[in-house]
Short mmCIF file of C-alpha atoms in Angstrom, two decimals:
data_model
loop_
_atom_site.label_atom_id
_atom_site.label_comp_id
_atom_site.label_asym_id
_atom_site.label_seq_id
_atom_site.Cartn_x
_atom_site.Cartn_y
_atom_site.Cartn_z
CA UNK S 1 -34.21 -108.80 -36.95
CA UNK S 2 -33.36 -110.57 -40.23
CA UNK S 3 -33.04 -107.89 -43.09
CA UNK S 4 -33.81 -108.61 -47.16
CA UNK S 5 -30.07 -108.70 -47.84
CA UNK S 6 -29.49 -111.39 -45.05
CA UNK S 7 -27.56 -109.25 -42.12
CA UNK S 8 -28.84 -109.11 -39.21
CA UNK S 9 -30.04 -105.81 -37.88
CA UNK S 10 -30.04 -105.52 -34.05
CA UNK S 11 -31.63 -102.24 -32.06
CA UNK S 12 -29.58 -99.90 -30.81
CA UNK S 13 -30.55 -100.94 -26.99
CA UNK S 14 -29.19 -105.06 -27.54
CA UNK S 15 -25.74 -103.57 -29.25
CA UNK S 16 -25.02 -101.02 -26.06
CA UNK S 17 -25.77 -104.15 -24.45
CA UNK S 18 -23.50 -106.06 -25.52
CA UNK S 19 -20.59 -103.60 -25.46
CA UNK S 20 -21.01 -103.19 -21.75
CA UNK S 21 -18.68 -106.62 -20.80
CA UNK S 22 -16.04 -104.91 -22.87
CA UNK S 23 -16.34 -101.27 -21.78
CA UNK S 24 -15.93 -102.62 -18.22
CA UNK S 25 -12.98 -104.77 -18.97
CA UNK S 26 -11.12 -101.89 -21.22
CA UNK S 27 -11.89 -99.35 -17.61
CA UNK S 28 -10.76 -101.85 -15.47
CA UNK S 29 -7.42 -102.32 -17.50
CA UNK S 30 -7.16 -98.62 -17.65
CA UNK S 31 -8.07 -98.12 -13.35
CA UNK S 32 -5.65 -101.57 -12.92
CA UNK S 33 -2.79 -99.56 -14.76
CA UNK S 34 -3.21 -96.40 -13.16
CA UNK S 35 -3.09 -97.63 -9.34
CA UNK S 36 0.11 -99.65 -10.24
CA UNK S 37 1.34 -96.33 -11.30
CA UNK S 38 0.68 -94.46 -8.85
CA UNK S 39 1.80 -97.15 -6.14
CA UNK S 40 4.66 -98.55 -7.16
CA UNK S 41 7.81 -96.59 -6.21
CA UNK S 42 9.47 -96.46 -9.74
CA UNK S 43 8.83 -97.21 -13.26
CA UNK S 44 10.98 -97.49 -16.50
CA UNK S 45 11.58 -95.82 -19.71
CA UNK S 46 9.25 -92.84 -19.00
CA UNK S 47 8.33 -90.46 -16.46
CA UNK S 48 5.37 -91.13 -13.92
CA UNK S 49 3.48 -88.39 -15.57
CA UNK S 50 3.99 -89.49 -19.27
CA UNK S 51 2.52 -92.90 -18.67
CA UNK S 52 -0.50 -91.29 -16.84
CA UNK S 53 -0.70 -89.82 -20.23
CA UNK S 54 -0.46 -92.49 -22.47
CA UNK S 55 -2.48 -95.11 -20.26
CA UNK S 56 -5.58 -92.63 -19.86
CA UNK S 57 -5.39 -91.49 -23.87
CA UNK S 58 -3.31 -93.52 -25.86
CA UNK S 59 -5.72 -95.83 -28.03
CA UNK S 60 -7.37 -97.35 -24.58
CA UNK S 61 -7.14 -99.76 -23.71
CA UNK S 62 -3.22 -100.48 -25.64
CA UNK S 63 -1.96 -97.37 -23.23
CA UNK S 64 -2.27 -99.23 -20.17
CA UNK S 65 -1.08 -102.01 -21.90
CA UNK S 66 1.90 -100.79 -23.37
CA UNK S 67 2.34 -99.63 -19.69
CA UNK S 68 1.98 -102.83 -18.19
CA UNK S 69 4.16 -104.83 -20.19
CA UNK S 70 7.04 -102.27 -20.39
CA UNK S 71 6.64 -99.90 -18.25
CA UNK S 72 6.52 -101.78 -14.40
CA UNK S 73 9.73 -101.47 -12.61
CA UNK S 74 10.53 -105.34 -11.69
CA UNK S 75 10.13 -105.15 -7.88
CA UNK S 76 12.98 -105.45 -5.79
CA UNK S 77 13.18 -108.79 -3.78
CA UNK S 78 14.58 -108.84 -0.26
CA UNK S 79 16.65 -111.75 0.57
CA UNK S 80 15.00 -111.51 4.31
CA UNK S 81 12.15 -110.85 6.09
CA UNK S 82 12.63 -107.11 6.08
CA UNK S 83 10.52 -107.28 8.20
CA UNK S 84 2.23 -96.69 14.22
CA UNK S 85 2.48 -92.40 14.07
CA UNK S 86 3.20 -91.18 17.69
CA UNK S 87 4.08 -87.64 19.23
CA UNK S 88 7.57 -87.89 18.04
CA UNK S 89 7.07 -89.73 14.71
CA UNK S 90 9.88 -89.57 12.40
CA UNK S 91 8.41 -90.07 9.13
CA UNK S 92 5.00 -88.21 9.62
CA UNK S 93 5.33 -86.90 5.74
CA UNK S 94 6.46 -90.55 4.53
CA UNK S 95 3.81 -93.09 3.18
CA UNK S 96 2.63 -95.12 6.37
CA UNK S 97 1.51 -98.57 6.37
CA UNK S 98 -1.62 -99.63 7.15
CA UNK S 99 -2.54 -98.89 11.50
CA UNK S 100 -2.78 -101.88 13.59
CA UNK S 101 -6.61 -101.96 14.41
CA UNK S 102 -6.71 -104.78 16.74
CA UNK S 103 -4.67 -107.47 18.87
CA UNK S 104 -2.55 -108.10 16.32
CA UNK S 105 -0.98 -104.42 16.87
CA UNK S 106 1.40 -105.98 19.51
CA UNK S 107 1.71 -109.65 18.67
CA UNK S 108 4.30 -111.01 17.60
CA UNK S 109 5.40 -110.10 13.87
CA UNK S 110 4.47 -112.32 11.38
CA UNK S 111 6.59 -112.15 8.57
CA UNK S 112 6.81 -113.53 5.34
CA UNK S 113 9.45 -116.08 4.30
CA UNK S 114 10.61 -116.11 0.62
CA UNK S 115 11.02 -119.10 -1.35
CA UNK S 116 14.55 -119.31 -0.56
CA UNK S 117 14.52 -119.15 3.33
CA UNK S 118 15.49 -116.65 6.13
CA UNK S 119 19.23 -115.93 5.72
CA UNK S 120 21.48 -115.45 8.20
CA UNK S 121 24.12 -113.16 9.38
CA UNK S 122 27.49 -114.86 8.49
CA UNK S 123 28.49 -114.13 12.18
CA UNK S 124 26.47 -115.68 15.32
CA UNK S 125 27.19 -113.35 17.54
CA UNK S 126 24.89 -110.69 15.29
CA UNK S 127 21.38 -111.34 15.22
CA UNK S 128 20.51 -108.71 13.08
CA UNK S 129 22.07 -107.44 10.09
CA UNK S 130 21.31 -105.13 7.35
CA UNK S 131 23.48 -104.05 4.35
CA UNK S 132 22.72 -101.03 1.65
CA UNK S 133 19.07 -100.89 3.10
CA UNK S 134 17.49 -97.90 1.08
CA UNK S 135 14.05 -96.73 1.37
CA UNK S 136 13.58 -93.25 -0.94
CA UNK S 137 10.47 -91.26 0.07
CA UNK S 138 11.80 -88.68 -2.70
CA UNK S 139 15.18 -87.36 -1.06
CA UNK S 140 14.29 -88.80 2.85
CA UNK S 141 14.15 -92.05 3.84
CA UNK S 142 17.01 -94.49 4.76
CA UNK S 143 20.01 -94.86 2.44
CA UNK S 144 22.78 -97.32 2.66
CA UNK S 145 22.24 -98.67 6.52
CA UNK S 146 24.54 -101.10 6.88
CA UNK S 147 23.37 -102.00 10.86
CA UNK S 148 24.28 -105.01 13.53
CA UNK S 149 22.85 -105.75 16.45
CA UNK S 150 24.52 -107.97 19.02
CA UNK S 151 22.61 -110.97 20.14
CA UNK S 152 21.25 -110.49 23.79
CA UNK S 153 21.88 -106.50 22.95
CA UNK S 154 19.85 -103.59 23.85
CA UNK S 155 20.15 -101.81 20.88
CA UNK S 156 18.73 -97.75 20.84
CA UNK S 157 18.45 -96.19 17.89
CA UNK S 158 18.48 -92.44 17.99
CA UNK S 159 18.47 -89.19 15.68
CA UNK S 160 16.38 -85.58 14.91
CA UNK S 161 12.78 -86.11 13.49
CA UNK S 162 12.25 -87.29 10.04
CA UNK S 163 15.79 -89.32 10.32
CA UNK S 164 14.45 -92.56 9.27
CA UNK S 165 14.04 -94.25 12.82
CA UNK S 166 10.11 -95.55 12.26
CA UNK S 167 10.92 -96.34 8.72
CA UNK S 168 13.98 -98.36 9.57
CA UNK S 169 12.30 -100.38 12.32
CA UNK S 170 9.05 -100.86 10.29
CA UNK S 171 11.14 -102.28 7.70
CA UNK S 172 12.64 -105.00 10.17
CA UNK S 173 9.06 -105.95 11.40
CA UNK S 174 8.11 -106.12 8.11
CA UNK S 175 5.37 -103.68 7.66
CA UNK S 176 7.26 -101.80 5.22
CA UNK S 177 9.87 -102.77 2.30
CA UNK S 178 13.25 -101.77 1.53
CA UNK S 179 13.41 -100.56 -2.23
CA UNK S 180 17.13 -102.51 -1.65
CA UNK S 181 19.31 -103.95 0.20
CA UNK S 182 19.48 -106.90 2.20
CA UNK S 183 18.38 -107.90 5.98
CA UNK S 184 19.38 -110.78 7.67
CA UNK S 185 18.01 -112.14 11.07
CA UNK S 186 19.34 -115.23 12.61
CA UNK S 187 15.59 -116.04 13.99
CA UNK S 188 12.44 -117.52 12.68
CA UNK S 189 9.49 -115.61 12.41
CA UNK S 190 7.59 -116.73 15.19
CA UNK S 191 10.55 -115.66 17.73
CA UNK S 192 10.72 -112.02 16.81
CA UNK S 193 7.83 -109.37 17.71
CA UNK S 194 7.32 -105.75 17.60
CA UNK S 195 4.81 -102.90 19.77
CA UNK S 196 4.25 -100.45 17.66
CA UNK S 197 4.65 -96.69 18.93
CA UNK S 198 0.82 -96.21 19.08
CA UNK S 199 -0.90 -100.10 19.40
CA UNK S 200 -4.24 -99.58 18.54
CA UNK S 201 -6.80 -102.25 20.10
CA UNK S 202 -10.82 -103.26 19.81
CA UNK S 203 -12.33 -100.73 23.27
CA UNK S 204 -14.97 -103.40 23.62
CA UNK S 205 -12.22 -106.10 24.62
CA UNK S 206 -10.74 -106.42 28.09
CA UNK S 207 -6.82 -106.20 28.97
CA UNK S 208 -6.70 -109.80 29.31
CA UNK S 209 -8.95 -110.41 26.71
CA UNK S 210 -6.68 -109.10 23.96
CA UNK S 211 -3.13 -110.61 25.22
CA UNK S 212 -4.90 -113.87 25.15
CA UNK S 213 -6.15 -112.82 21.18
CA UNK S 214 -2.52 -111.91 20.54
CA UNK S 215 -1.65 -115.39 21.55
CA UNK S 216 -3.99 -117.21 19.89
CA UNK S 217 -3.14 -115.49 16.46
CA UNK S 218 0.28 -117.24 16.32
CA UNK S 219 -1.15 -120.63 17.22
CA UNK S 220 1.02 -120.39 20.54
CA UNK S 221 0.36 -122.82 22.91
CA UNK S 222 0.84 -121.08 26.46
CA UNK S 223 0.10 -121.71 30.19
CA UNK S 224 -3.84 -120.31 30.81
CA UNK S 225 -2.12 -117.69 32.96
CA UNK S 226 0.59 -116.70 30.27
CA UNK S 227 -1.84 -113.63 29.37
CA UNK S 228 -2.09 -112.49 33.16
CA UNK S 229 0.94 -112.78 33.56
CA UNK S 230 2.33 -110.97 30.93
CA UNK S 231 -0.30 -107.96 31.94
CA UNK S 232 1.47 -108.04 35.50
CA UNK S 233 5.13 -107.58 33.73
CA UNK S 234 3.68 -105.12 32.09
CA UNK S 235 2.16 -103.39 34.78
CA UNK S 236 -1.43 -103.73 34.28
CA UNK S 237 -2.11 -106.49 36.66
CA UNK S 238 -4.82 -104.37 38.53
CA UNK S 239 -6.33 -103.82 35.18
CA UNK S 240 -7.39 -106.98 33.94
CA UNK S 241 -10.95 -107.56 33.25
CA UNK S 242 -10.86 -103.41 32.46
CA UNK S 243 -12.16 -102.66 28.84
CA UNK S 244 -9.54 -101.11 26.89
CA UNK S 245 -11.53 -98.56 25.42
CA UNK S 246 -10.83 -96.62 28.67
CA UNK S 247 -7.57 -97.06 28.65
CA UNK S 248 -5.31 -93.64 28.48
CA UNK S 249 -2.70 -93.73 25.85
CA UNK S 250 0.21 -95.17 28.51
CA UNK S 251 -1.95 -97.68 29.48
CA UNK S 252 -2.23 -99.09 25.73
CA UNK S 253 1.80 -98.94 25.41
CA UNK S 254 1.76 -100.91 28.51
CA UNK S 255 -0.97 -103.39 26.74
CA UNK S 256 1.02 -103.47 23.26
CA UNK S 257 4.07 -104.41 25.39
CA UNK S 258 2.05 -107.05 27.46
CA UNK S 259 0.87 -108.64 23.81
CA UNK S 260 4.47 -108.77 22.55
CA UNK S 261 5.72 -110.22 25.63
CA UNK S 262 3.47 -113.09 25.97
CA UNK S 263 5.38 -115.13 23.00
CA UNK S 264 8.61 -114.77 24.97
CA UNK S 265 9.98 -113.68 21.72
CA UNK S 266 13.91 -113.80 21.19
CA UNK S 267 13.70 -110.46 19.66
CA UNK S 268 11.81 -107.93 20.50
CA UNK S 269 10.84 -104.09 18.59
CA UNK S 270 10.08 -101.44 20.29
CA UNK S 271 9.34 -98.04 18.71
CA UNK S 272 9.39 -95.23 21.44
CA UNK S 273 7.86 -97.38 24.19
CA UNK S 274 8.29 -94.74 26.90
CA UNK S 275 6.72 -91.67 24.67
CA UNK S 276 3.81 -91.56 26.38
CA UNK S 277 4.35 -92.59 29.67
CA UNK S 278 4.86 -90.62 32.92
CA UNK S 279 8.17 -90.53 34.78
CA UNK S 280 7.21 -93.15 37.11
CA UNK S 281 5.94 -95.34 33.98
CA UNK S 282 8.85 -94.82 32.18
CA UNK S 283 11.03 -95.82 34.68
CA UNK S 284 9.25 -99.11 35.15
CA UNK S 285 8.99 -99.95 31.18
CA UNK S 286 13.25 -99.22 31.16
CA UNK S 287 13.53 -101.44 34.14
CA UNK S 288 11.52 -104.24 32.18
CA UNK S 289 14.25 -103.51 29.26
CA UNK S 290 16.89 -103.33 31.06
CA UNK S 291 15.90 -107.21 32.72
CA UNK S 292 15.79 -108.13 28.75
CA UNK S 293 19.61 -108.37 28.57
CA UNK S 294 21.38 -111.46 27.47
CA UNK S 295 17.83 -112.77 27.64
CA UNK S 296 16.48 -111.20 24.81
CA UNK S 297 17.88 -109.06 22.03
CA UNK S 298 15.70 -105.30 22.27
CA UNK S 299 16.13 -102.63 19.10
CA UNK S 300 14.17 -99.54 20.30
CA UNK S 301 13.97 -96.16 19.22
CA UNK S 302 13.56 -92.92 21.57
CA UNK S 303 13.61 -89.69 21.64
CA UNK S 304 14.45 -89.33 25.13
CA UNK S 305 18.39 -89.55 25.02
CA UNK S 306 18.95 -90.08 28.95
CA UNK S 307 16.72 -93.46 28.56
CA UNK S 308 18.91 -94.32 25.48
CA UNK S 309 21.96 -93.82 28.30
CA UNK S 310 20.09 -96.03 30.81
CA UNK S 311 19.89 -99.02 29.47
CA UNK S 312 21.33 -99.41 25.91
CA UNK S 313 24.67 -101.48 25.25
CA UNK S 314 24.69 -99.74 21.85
CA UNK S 315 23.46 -97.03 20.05
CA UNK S 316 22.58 -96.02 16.72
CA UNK S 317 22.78 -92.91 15.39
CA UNK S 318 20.45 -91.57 12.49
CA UNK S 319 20.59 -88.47 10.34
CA UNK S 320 19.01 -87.80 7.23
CA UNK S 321 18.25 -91.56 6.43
CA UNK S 322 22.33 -92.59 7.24
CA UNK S 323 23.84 -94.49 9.93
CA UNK S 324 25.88 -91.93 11.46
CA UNK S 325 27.42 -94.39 14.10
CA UNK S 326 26.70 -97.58 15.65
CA UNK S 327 28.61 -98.64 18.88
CA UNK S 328 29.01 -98.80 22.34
CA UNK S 329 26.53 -96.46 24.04
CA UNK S 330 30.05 -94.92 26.17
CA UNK S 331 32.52 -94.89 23.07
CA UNK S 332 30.53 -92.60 21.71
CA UNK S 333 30.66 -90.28 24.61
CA UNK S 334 34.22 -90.49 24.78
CA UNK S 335 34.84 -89.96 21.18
CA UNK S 336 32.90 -87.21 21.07
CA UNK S 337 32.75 -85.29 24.34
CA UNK S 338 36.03 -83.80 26.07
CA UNK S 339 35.49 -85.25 29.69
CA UNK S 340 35.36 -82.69 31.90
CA UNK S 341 34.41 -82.02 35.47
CA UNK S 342 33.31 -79.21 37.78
CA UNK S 343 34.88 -80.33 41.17
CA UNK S 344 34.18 -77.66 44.44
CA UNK S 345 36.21 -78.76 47.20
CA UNK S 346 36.26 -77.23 50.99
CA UNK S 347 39.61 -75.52 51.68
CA UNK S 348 42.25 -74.31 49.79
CA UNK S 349 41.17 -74.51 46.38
CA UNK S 350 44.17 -73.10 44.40
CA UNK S 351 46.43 -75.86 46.10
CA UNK S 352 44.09 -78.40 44.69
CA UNK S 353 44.14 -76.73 41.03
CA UNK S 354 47.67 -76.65 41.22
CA UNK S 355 48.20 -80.39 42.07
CA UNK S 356 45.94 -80.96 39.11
CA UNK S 357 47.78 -79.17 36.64
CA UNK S 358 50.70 -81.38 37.55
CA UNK S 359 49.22 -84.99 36.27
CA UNK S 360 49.96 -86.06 33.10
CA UNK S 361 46.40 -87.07 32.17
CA UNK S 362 45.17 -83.31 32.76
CA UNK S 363 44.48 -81.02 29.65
CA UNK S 364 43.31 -78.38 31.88
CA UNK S 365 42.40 -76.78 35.40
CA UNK S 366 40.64 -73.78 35.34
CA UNK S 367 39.31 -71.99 38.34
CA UNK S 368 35.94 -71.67 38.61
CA UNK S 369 34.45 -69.14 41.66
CA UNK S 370 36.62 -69.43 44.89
CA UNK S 371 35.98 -72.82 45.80
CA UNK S 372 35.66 -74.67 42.30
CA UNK S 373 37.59 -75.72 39.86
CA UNK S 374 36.46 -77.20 36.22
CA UNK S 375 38.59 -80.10 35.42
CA UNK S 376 39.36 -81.35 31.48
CA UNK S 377 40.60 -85.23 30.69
CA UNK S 378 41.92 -86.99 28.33
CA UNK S 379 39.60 -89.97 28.86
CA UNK S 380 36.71 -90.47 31.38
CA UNK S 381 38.55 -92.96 33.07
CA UNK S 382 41.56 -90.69 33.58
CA UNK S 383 39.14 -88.31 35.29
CA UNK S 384 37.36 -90.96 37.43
CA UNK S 385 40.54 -92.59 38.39
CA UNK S 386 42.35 -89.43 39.08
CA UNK S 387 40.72 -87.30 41.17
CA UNK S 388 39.89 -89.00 43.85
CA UNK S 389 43.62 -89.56 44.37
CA UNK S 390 44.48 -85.76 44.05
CA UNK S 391 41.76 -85.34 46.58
CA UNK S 392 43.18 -88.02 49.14
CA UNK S 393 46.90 -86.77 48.36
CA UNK S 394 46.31 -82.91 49.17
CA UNK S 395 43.82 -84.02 52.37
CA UNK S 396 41.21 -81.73 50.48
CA UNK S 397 37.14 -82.33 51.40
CA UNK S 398 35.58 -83.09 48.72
CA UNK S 399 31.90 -80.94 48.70
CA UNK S 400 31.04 -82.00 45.11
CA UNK S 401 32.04 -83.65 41.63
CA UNK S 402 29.98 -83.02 38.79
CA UNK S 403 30.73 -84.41 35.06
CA UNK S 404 30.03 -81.68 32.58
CA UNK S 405 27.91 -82.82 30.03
CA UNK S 406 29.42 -85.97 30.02
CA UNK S 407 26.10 -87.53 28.22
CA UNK S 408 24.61 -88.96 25.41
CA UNK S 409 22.27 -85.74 24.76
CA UNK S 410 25.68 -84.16 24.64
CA UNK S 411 27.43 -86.76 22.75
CA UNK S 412 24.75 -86.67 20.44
CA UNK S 413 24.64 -83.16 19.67
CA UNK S 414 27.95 -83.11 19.03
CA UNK S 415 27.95 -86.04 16.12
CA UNK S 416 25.23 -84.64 14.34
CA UNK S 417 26.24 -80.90 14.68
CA UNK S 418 22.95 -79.81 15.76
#
């Protein structure tokens, strides 16, 4: 309405009006700002809790701008593709990526290549390589992994709960990333892929069904009975045209490990595949592994040390979020472990622990019960080697030889003073 002095004079309804564009972009400034905050993992010049301050009452909407322009830590930029919660998860109190929800749970990893391309490890004989690879979750996480793995290795990675195992591996797939530090992998993307500890999958879908999805979400051209016969590896071949829905929580390891293995990938991630199995189960998924090497390079974590023992070249050791050790699997056990034996023999037993005490590679021979006798090394091969011959030179009958905690439970314990 046009007023005597010339203004114009609008009603109170048109003006709120007409305010409400700019009310919703000054809130959606202010909402923008406070999510970055709250996600992103550090921030400069001010603590988290003064820019919460500023950006919610400081002149809004210049807060969260002030915020925005000085206050965003630049993200850090991996130079590689760094890249589920199970019984035993390891970061259950860490920020978890989103959960697999369908095929793609198993398939192989997709990863993101920067603008500058996948680097590789300076040597070819590593396939993977990490160097300073920190992830802070406030005091846990990973700090400073500098790892290797072999190619055409079976590479277990080990340690207590909340050592950084999940977080490490999801960092290689790439569902998580590394605040810094580097990781290199001599592969392209569509060669490496990962089963999460826990694939999830659509219940409605059968067995066969979802490989065959898996497949078809990396645009990979395979034989029509690639999918069935990746089920059979996996040990699902009577289970086919089953709904998955039904399947019990071993059965959907077995599926996530049929949907990774129907790319033939050149590197495969497994985070504890044998969790949830049952002995016979496990020992069919560790056979599968161990058939893997030279052919394929496997990282997996466990919890279950003896399956670490059964089939892993080398081992990694996590505590804390540090790479305690990385090796051979049976260095470590000698390094650590004083080889010993507990030998029972038939006849006369102090004869025998007298012709023991006599070789040079024998620390000790201490009776053990009449017809025993515990034996100490220096190395397991000195001890392998060398009692058989005392046994054959004395005529003694062997009843039984037993290594003492010659493991990598033992081993284990040991390094990480538990």
């Amino acid at each position: 309405m046009l007023r005597a002095d010339g203004a114009i004079n609008l009603p109170s309804g048109q003006v709120l009006l007409a305010l409400v564009p700019v009310l919703a972009l000054v809130l959606g400034v202010v909402v923008f700002a406070l999510v970055d905050l709250v996600r992103r993992p550090a921030v400069a010049y001010l603590p988290k809790p003064v820019w919460a301050l500023i950006i919610a009452f400081v002149a809004l909407p210049l807060g969260a701008i002030a915020y925005l322009v000085a206050g965003r830590q630049p993200k850090v930029v991996q130079t590689a593709p760094a890249g589920g919660p199970d019984a035993h998860n390891d970061d259950r109190d860490h920020p978890e990526p989103p959960r697999p929800t369908a095929a793609i749970a198993a398939a192989p990893v997709q990863v993101p290549t920067p603008p500058m391309g996948r680097p590789t490890p300076a040597d070819p004989s590593v396939l993977v390589q990490t160097e300073g690879l920190t992830r802070d979750f406030g005091g846990k996480g990973l700090f400073d992994v500098d790892l290797k793995v072999p190619r055409g290795c079976i590479y277990g990675l080990v340690g207590p709960n909340g050592s950084g195992k999940t977080t490490l591996l999801s960092i290689l797939d790439g569902t998580r990333r590394a605040d810094r530090g580097t990781v290199q992998v001599g592969l392209p993307r569509n060669r490496i892929a990962v089963c999460p500890d826990v694939p999830e999958f659509d219940g409605w879908l059968t067995a066969v069904e979802v490989v065959e999805l898996a497949a078809a979400m990396i645009d990979l051209d395979r034989s029509p009975g690639a999918a069935t016969d990746a089920l059979i590896v996996a040990g699902l071949g009577d289970d086919l045209d089953r709904r998955v829905g039904a399947f019990s929580r071993g059965m959907l390891q077995r599926l996530g490990l049929a949907c990774a293995l129907v790319g033939d990938p050149e590197l495969l991630i497994l985070d504890e595949p044998t969790s949830a199995l049952d002995p016979a189960g496990r020992a069919d998924v560790l056979d599968l592994v161990l058939g893997m090497r030279g052919r394929r390079t496997v990282i997996f974590s466990s919890h279950i040390l003896s399956d670490v023992q059964r089939v892993a070249d080398q081992v990694g050791v996590l505590r804390r979020g540090r790479l305690l050790y990385q090796g051979r699997t049976q260095q470590l056990i000698d390094e650590r472990l004083q080889p010993r034996w507990l030998v029972r023999v038939a006849g006369d037993a102090p004869a025998f622990r007298d012709r023991l005490a006599a070789e040079p590679w024998v620390t000790g021979a201490v009776p053990v019960g009449p017809d025993a006798v515990r034996i100490d090394a220096v190395t397991i091969e000195d001890g392998e080697r060398g009692i058989p011959k005392v046994l054959a030179s004395g005529g003694s009958r062997l009843v039984s030889c037993e290594p003492v905690a010659a493991d990598l439970e033992a081993a284990f314990l040991a390094l990480t003073d538990v």
